[in-house]
mmCIF file of C-alpha atoms in Angstrom:
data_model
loop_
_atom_site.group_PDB
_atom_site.id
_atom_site.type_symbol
_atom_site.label_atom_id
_atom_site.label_comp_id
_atom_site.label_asym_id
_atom_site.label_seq_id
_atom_site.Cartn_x
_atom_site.Cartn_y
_atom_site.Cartn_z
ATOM 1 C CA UNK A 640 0.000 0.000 0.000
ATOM 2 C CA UNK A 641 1.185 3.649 -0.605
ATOM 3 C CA UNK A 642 -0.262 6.953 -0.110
ATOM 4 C CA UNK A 643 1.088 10.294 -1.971
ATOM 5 C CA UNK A 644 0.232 13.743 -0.522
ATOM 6 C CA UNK A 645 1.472 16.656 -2.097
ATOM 7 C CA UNK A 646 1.282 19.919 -1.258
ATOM 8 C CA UNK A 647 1.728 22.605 -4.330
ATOM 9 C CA UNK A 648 0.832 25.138 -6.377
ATOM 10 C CA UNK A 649 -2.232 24.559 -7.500
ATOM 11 C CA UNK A 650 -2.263 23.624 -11.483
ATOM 12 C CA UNK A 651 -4.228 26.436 -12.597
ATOM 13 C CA UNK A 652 -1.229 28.663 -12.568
ATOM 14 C CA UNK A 653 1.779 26.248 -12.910
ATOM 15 C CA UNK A 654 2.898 24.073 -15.735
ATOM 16 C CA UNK A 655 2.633 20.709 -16.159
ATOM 17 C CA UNK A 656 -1.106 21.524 -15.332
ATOM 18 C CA UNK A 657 -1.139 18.602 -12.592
ATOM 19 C CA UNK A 658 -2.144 17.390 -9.269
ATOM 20 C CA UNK A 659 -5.649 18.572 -9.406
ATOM 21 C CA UNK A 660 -7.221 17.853 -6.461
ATOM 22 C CA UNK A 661 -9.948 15.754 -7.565
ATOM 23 C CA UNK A 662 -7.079 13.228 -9.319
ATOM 24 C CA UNK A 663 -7.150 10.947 -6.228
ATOM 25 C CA UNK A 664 -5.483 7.989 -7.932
ATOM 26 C CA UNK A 665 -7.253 5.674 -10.649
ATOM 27 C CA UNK A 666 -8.304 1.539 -11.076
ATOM 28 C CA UNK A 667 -6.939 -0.406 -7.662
ATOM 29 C CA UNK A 668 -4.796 2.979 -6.808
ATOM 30 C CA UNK A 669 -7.938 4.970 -6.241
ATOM 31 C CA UNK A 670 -7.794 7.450 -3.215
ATOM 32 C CA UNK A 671 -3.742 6.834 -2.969
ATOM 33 C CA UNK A 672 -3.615 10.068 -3.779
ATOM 34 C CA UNK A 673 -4.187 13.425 -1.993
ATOM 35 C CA UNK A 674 -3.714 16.915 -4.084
ATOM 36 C CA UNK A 675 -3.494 19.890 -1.721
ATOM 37 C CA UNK A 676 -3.730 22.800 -4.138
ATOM 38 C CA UNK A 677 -2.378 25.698 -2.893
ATOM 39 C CA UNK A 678 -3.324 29.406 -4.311
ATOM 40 C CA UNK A 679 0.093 31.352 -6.218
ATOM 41 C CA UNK A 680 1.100 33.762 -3.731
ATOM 42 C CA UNK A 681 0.527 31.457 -0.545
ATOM 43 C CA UNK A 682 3.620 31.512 2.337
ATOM 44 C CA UNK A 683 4.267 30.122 5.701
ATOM 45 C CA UNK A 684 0.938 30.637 7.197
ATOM 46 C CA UNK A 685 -0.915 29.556 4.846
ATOM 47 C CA UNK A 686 1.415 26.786 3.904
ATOM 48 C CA UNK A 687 2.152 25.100 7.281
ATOM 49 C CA UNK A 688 -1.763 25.789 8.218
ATOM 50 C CA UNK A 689 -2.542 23.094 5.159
ATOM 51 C CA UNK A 690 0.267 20.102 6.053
ATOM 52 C CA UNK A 691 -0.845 20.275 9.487
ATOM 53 C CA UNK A 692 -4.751 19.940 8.641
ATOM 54 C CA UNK A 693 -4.426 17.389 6.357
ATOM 55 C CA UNK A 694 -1.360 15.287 6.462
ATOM 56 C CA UNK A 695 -1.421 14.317 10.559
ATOM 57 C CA UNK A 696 -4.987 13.217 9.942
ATOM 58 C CA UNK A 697 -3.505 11.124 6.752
ATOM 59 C CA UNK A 698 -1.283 9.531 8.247
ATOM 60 C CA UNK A 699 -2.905 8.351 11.287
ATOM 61 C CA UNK A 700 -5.403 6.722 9.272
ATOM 62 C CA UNK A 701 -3.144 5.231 6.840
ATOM 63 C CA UNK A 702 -0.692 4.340 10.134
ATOM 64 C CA UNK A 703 2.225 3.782 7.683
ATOM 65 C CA UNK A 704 5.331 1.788 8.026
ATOM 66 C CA UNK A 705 8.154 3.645 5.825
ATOM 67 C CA UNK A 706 7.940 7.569 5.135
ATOM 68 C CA UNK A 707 9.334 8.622 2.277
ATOM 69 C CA UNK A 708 9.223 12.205 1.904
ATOM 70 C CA UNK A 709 10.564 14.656 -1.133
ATOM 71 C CA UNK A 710 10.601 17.850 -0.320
ATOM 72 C CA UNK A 711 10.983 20.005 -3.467
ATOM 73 C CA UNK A 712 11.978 23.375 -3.315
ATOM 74 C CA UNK A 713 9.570 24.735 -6.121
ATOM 75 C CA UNK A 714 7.519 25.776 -2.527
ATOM 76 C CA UNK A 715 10.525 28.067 -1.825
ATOM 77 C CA UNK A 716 10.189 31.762 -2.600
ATOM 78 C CA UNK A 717 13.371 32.743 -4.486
ATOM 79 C CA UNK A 718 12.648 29.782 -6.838
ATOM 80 C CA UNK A 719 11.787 31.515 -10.180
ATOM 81 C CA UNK A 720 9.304 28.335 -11.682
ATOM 82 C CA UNK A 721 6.595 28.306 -9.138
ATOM 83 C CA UNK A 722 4.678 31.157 -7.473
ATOM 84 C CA UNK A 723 4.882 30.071 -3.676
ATOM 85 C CA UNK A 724 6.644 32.181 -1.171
ATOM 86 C CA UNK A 725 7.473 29.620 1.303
ATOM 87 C CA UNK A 726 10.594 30.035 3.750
ATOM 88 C CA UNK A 727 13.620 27.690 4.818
ATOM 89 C CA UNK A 728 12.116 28.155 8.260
ATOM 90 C CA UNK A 729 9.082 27.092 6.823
ATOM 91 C CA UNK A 730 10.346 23.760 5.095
ATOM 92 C CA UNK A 731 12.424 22.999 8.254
ATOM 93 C CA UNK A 732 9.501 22.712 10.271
ATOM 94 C CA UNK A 733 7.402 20.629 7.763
ATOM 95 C CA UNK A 734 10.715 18.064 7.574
ATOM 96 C CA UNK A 735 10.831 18.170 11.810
ATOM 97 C CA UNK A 736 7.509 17.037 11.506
ATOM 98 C CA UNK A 737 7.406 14.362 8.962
ATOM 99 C CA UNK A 738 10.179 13.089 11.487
ATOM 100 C CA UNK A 739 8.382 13.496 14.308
ATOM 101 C CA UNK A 740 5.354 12.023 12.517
ATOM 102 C CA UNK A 741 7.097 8.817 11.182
ATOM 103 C CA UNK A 742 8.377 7.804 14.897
ATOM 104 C CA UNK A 743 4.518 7.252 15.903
ATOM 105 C CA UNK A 744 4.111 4.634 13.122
#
């Protein structure tokens, strides 16, 4: 079993035009995936505020055995691809917690 969240810009205003919400996984991989969409423009608030309401929750459900986590840096705000304005500060904390996180499973 595997579950993929991602958290991005939503595909509206970045190229490839992918990870749609609503594209939750298709045939016996349906609902393995979880698109979290996130407006151009958004930053730490806004950015930490959606991995902590949805990927806790996620997890505990799914009660995994192996994270594996990829932690882009199209989120960060000097990248010039992506529209995010997220900070190292930012990241850090999302990578303490996936640690944190994958020590209660």
């Amino acid at each position: 079993r595997v579950l993929t969240i991602s958290l991005h810009e939503h595909p509206r205003t970045l190229f490839p035009q992918t990870g749609w919400p609503e594209e939750t996984g298709s045939g016996a991989g349906e609902g393995s995936s979880v698109n979290v969409a996130l407006p151009a423009g958004t930053g730490d608030a806004g950015w930490l505020r959606a991995f902590h309401a949805v990927v806790p929750e996620l997890l505990a459900d799914f009660r995994p055995q192996v994270l594996v986590t990829q932690h882009g840096a199209d989120t960060h705000f000097e990248d010039p691809l992506a529209h995010l304005a997220v900070s190292l500060d930012a990241q850090r904390s999302v990578m303490e917690s996936c640690h944190e996180l994958a020590h209660r499973y």
